[in-house]
Coordinates of C-alpha atoms in Angstrom, one line a residue:
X25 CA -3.0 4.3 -39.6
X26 CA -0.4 6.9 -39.7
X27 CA -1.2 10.5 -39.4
X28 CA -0.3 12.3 -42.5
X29 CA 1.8 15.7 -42.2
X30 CA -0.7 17.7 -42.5
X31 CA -0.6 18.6 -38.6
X32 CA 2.4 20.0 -38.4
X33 CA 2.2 20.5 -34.4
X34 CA 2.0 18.0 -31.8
X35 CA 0.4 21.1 -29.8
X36 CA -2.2 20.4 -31.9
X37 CA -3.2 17.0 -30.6
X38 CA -5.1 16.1 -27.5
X39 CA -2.2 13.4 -25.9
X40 CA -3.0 11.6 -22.8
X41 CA -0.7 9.9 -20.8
X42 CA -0.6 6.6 -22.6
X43 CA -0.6 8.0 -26.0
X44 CA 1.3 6.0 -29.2
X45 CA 3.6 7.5 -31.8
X46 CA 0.5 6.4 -33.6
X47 CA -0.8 10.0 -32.5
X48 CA 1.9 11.9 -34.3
X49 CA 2.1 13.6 -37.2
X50 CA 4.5 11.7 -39.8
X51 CA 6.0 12.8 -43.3
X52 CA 5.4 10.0 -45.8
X53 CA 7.1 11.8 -49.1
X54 CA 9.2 9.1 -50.7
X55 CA 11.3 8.8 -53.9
X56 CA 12.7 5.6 -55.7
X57 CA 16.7 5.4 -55.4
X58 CA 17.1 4.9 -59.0
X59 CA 16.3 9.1 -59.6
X60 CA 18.8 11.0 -59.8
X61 CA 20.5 12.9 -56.4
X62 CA 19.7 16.3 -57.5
X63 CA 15.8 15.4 -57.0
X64 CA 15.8 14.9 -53.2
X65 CA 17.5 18.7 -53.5
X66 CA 14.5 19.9 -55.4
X67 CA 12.1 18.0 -52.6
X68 CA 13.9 19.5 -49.2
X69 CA 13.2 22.9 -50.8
X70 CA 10.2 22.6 -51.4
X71 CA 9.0 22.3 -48.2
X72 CA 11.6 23.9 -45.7
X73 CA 10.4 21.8 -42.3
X74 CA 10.6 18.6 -44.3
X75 CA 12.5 16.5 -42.2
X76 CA 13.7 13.4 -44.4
X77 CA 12.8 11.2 -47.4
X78 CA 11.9 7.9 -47.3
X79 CA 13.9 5.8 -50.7
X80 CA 12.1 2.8 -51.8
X81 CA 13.1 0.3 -54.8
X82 CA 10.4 -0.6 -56.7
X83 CA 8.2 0.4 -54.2
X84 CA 9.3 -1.2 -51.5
X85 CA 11.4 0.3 -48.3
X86 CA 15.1 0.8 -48.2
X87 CA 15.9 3.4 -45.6
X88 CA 15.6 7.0 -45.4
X89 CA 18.0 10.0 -46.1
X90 CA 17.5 12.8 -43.3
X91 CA 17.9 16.8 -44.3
X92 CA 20.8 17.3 -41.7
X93 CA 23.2 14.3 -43.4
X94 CA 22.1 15.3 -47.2
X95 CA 22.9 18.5 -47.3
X96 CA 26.1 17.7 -44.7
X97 CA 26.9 15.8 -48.1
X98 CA 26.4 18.1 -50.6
X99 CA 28.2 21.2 -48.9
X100 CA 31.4 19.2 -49.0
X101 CA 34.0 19.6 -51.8
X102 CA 33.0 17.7 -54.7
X103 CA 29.8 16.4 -53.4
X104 CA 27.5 18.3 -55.9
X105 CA 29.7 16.8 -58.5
X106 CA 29.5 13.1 -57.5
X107 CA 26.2 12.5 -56.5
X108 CA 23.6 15.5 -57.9
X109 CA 23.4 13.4 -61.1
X110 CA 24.0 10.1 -60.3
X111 CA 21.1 7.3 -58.8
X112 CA 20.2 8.0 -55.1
X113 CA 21.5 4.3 -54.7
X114 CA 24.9 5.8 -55.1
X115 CA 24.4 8.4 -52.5
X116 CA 22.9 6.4 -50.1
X117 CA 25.1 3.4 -50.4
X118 CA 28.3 5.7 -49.4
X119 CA 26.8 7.4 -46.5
X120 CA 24.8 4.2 -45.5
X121 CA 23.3 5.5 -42.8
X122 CA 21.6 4.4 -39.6
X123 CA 18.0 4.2 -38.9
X124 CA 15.2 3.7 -36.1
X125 CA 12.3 2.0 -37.2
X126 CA 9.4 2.2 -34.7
X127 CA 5.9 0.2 -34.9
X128 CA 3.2 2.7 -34.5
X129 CA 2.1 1.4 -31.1
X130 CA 5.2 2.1 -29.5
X131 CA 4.7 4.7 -26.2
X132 CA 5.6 8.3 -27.0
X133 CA 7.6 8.2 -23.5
X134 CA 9.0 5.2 -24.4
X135 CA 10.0 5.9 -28.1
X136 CA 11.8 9.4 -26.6
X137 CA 14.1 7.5 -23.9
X138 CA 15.1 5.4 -26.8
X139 CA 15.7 7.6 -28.9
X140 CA 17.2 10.0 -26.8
X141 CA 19.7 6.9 -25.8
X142 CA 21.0 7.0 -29.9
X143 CA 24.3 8.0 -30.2
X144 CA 25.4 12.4 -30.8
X145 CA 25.7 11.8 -34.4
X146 CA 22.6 10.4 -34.8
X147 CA 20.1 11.6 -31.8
X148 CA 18.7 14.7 -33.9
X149 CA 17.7 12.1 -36.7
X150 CA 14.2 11.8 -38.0
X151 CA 12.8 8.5 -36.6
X152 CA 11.1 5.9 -39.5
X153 CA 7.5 5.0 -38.2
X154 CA 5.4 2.1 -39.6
X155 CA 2.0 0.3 -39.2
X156 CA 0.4 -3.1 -38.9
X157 CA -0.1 -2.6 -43.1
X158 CA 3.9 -2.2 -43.4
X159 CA 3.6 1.7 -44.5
X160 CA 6.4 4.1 -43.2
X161 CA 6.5 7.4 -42.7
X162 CA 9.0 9.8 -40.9
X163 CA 8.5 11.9 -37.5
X164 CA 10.4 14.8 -36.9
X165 CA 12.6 14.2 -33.7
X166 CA 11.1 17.8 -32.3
X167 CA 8.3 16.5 -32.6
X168 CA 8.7 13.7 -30.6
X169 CA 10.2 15.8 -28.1
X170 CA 7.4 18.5 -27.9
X171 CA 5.3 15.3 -27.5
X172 CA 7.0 13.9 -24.4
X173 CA 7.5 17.7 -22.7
X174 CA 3.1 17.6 -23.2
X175 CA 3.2 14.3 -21.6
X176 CA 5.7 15.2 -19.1
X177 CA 3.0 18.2 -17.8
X178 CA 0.4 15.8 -18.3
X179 CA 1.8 13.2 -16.1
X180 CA 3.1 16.2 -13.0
X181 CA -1.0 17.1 -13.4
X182 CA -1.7 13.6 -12.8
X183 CA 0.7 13.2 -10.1
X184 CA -0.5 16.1 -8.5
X185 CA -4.1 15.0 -8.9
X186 CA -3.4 11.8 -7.3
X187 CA -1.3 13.1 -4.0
X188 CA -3.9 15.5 -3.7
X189 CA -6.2 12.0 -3.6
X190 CA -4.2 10.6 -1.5
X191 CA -4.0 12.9 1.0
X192 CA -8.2 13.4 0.9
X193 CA -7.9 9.5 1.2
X194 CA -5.7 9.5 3.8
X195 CA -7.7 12.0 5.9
X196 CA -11.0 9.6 5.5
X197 CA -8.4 7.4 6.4
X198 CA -8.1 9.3 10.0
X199 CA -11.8 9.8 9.9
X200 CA -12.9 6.4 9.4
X201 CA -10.4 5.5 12.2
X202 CA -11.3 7.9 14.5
X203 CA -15.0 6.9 13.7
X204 CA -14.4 3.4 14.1
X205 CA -12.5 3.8 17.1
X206 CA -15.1 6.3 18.5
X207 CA -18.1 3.5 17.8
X208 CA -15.9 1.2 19.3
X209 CA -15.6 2.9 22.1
X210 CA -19.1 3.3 22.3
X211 CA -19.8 -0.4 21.5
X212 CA -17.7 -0.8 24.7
X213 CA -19.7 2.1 26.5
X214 CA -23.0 0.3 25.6
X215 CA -22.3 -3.0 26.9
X216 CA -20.2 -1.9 30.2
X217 CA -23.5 -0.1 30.5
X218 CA -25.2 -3.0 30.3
X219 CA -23.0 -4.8 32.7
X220 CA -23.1 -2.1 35.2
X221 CA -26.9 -2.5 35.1
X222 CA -26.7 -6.1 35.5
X223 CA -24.4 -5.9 38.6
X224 CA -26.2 -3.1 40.1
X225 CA -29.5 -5.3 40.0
X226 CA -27.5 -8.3 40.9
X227 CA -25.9 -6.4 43.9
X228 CA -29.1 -4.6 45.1
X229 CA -30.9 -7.8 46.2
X230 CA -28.4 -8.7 48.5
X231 CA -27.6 -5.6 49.7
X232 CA -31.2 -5.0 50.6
X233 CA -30.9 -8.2 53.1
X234 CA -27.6 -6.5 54.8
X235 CA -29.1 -3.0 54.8
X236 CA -32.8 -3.7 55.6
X237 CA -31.7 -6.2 58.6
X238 CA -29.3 -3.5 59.9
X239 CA -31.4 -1.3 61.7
X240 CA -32.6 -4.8 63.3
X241 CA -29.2 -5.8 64.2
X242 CA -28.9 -2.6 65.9
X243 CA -31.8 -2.6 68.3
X244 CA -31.2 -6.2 69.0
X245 CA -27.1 -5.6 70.2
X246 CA -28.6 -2.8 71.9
X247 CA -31.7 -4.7 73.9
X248 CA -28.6 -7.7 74.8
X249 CA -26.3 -5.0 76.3
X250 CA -28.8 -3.5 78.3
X251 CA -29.4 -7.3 79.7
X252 CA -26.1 -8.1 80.3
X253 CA -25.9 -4.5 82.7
X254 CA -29.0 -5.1 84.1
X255 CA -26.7 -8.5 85.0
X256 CA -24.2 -6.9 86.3
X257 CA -26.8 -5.6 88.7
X258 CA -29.5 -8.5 89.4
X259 CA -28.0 -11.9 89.1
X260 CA -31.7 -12.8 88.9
X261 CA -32.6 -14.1 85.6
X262 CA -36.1 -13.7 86.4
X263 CA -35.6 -10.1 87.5
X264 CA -33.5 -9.2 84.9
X265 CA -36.4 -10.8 82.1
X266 CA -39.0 -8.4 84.1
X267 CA -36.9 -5.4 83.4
X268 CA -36.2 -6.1 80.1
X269 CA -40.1 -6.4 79.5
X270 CA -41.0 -3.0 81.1
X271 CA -38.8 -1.6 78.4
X272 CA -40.8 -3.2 76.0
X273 CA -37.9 -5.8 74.8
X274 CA -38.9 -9.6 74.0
X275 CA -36.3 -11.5 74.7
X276 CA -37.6 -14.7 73.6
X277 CA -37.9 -13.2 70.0
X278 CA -34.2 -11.8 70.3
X279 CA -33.1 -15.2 70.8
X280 CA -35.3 -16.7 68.1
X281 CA -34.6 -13.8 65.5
X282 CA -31.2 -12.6 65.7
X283 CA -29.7 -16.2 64.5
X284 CA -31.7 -16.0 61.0
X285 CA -31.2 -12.1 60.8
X286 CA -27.5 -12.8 61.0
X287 CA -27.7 -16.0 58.9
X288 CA -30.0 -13.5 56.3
X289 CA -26.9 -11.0 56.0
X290 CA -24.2 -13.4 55.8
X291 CA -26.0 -14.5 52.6
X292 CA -26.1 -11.1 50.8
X293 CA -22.0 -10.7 52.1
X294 CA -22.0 -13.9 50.4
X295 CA -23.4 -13.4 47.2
X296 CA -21.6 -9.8 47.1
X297 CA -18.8 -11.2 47.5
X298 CA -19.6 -14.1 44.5
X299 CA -20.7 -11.5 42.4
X300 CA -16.9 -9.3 42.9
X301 CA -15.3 -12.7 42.3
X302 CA -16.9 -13.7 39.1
X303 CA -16.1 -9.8 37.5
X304 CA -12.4 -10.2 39.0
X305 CA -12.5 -13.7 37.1
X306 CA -14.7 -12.4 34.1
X307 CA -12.1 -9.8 33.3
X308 CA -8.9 -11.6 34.3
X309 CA -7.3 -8.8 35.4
X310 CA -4.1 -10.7 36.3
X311 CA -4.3 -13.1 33.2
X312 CA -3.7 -10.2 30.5
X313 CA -1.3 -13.3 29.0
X314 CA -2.1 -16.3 27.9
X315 CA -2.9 -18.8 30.6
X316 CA -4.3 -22.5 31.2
X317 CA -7.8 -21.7 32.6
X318 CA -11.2 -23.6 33.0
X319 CA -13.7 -22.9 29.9
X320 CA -16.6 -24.0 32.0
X321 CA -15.6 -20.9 35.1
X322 CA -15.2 -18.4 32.2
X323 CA -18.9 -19.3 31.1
X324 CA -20.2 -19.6 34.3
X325 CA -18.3 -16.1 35.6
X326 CA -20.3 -14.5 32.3
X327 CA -24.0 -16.0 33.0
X328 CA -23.4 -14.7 36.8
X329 CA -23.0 -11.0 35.4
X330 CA -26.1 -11.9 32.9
X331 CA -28.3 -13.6 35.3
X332 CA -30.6 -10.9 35.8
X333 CA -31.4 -11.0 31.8
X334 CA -32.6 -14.2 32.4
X335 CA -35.9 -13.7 34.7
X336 CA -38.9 -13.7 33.8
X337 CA -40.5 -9.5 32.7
X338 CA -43.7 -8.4 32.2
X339 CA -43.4 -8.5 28.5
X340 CA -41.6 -12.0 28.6
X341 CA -40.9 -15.2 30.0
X342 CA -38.3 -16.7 31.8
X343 CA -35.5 -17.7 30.3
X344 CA -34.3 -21.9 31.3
X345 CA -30.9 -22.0 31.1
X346 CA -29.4 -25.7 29.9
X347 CA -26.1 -26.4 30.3
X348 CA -24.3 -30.0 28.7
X349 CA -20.7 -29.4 30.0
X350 CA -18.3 -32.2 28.5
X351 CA -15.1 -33.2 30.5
X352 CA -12.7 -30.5 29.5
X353 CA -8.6 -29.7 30.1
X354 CA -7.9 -26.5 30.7
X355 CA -6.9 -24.0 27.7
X356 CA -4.4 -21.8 27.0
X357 CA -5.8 -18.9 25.9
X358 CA -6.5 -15.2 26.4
X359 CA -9.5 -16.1 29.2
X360 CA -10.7 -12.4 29.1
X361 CA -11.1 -12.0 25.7
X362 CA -12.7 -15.2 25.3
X363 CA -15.1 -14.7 28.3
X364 CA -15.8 -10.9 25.9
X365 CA -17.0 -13.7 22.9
X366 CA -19.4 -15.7 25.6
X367 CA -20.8 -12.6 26.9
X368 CA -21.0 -11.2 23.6
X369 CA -22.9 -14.0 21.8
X370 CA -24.9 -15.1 25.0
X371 CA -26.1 -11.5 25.5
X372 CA -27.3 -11.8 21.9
X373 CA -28.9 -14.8 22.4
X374 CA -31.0 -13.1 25.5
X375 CA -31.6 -10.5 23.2
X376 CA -32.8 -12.7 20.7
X377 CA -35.5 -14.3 23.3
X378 CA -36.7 -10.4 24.3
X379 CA -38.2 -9.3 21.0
X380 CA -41.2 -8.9 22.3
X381 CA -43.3 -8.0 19.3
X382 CA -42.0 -11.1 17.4
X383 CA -45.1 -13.3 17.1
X384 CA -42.8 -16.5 16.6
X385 CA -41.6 -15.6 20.5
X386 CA -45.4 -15.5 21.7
X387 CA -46.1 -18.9 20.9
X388 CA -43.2 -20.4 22.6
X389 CA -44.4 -22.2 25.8
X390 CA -40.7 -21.8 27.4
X391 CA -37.5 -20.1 26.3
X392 CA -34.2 -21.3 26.6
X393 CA -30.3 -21.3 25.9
X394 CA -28.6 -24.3 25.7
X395 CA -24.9 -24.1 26.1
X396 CA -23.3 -27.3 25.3
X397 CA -18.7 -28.1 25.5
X398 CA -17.2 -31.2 24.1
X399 CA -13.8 -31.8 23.3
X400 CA -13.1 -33.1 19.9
X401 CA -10.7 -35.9 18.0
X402 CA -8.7 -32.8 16.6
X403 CA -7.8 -32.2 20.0
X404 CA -10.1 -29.2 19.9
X405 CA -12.7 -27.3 22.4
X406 CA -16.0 -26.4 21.1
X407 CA -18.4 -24.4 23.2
X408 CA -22.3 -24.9 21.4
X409 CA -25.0 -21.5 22.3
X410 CA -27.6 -22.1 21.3
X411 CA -31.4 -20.1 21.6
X412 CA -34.6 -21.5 20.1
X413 CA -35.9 -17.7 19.0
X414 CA -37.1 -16.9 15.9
X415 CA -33.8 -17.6 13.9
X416 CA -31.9 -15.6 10.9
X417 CA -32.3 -15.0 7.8
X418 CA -30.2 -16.5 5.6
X419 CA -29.1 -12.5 3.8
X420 CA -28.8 -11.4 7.8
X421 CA -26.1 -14.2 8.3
X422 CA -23.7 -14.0 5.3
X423 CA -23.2 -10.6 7.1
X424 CA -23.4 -11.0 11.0
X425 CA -19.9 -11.1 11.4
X426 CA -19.3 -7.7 9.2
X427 CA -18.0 -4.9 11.2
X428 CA -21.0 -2.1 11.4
X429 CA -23.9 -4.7 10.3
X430 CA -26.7 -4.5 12.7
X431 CA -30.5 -5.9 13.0
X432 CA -31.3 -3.7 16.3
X433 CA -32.5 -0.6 16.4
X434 CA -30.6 2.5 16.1
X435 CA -29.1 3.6 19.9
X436 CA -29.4 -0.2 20.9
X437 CA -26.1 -1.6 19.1
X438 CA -23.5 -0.8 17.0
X439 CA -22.7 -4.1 15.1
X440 CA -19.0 -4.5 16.7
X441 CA -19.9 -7.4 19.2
X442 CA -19.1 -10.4 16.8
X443 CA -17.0 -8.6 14.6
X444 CA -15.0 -8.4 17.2
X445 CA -16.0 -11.8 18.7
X446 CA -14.4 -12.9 15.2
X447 CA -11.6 -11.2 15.7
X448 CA -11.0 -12.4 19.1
X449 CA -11.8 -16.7 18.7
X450 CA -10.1 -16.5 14.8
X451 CA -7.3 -13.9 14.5
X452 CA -6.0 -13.9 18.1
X453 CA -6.6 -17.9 19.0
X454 CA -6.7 -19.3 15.7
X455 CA -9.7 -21.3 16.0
X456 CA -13.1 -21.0 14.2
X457 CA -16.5 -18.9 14.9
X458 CA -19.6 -19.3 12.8
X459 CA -23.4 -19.5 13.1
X460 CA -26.2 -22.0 12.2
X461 CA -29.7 -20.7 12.0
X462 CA -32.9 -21.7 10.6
X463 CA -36.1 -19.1 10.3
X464 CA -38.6 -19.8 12.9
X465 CA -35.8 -22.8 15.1
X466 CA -33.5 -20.6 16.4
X467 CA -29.9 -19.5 16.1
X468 CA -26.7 -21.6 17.7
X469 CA -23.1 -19.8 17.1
X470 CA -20.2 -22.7 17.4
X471 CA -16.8 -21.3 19.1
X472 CA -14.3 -23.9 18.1
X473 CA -10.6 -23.2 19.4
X474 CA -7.4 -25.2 19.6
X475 CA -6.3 -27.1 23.0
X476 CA -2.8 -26.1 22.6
X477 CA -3.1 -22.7 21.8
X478 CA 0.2 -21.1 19.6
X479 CA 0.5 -17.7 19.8
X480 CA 0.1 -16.0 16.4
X481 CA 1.9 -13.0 15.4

């Protein structure tokens, strides 16, 4: 519906940024072309802002006569004369001028470039406007203009509003990234923690057979270098046992002793120097590439570091470890991000098996992880851990791989481990990570990854 021209001011209007010439106020006087010339004089007079006159024939459009070309027409010699009492017809067929007719729903902003794009003769020109019902009416090219200068503020608000926006967005931005990376961070901090603990326990039993034999060690070297100068002196063995005695030194048990006290420490070097190995191969500090390694000495590397997890508490039983390893090539791959998934999901699983307020746990006669490998027709590895804990529910695992989601309690997790376990096994090896569980069975996460690993960028 066209607005009448009653509102005489686009000021007057509330216009938003995708506002129609529709919105604007239109003139919609109009005059058959058979009266005579001297009447559209009378009718510009009348009303002084009166922009143009729409000319019908028998009530149907024709065109339109603006104020600027009628009375251009009349204040030239003669003009009065020819056309004042002849038919508007007359007039209009001699100037025959050029018109822009614009549907109603046209964009204000749009309408002005276009008509702003008429030529100099005809840019000032009133433009004809008409609706879905074919009725026309005429808008004041000011108008139009005052229009598009509101819009034009209108949209430099809006653009302001929205950098100012995007600049609050793009701090959270920072934020979130500084957040994530700082709960990163202490993801990391939570489970070197826990691999620090792991070690130090692992470490501390054999170092107690080193340290606690020592002192031992000691007193024995010291008893068989007194011997051998008491042998320097009396080539007598006899003599030299008899001396040895009255010092209160048993040489018998030396002899007997020293052989498993040595045998005792070479153990706990032993197992040190397992444990050192299996971090320098957990990490792969010199395979930061990608390299052809052994799946199997990645997972076995990872349940070293974890072994102490597995033995039995005093809220909980031990954990049995079964392990189903199919005949595997070696895979390229990033080995220490991958052994990161396995202790990731593995670590879960033990954490799984130590709830121990979970009823479903209490009635288990044994707890175990089952860790199963097989290497499949698509010329694919799959590594199978498995737990038979209490399971997940099926809401818990739509979301287990979302970054942030967590089921342990606040201070105990962060919900990054198999996000970024995801991230790891899908984005960086292209492969496949995802979990089967039933409530009250247990959980088992499937890695799946590509023999021949390409790199993707």
């Amino acid at each position: 519906m066209l607005a009448i021209h009653s509102i005489k001011n686009v000021d007057q209007l509330n216009l938003k940024l995708e506002s129609t010439l529709e919105e604007l106020p239109v003139w919609t006087i109009q005059i058959e072309t058979d009266h005579p010339g001297n009447e559209l004089a009378k009718l510009f007079e009348e009303d002084p802002l009166l922009p143009g006159i729409i000319l019908t024939k028998d009530q149907k459009y024709v065109g339109m006569i603006s104020r600027r070309l009628f009375f251009e027409q009349m204040s030239r010699p003669y003009g009065l004369g020819l056309f004042a009492g002849r038919p508007i017809e007359y007039l209009y067929n001699f100037l025959q001028p050029k018109t822009f007719v614009c549907p109603e729903d046209t964009p204000i902003v749009e309408a002005t470039q276009i008509a702003l794009g008429r030529s100099h003769k005809q840019v000032y020109e009133p433009l004809v406007i008409t609706d879905q019902s074919y009725q026309y009416g005429l808008l004041d090219f000011h108008q139009l203009l005052l229009a598009n200068s509101q819009i034009h503020v209108l949209t430099l608000n809006r653009l302001q509003k929205e950098k100012e926006k995007a600049r609050i967005a793009k701090a959270d931005f920072h934020d979130l990234q500084h957040n994530y990376s700082r709960l990163l961070q202490n993801d990391k901090m939570i489970a070197l923690g826990q691999l620090v603990a792991g070690i130090a326990h692992e470490i501390n039993n054999p170092m107690n057979f080193i340290y606690g034999n020592l002192n031992y060690a000691i007193e024995y070297v010291k008893d068989m270098l007194y011997m051998i100068e008491c042998y320097q002196q009396e080539p007598s063995y006899v003599d030299v046992v008899s001396q040895a005695q009255e010092k209160g030194i048993d040489i018998e048990f030396i002899i007997e002793d020293l052989p498993k006290l040595l045998s005792s420490m070479k153990v706990g070097a032993t197992r040190i120097n397992e444990i050192v190995l299996s971090l320098r191969n957990f990490s792969r500090l010199d395979q930061a590439e990608i390299k052809s390694v052994d799946i199997h000495e990645g997972i076995e590397n990872t349940l070293i570091i974890l072994k102490h997890s597995l033995k039995a508490k005093p809220d909980r039983l031990e954990i049995e470890l079964i392990k189903e390893y199919d005949k595997l090539p070696l895979i390229k791959c990033y080995a220490g991000q991958l052994n990161q998934v396995f202790m990731n999901i593995i670590a879960n699983a033990i954490d799984a098996l130590s709830e121990s307020d979970n009823l479903i746990l209490k009635t288990r006669k044994n707890l175990q992880i089952r860790i199963r490998t097989e290497l499949t027709n698509d010329n694919h590895v799959t590594i199978h851990i498995a737990d038979n804990g209490s399971g997940i529910p099926e809401d818990v695992q739509k979301r287990l791989f979302d970054p942030f989601f967590t089921t342990k309690p606040v201070g105990k997790g962060t919900g990054l481990g198999l996000s970024i376990s995801y991230q790891i096994v899908v984005e960086k090896h292209g492969g496949q990570l995802h979990c089967i569980s039933k409530p009250g069975e247990g959980s088992e996460f499937i890695i799946k990854i590509p023999v021949v690993f390409n790199k993707l960028e």
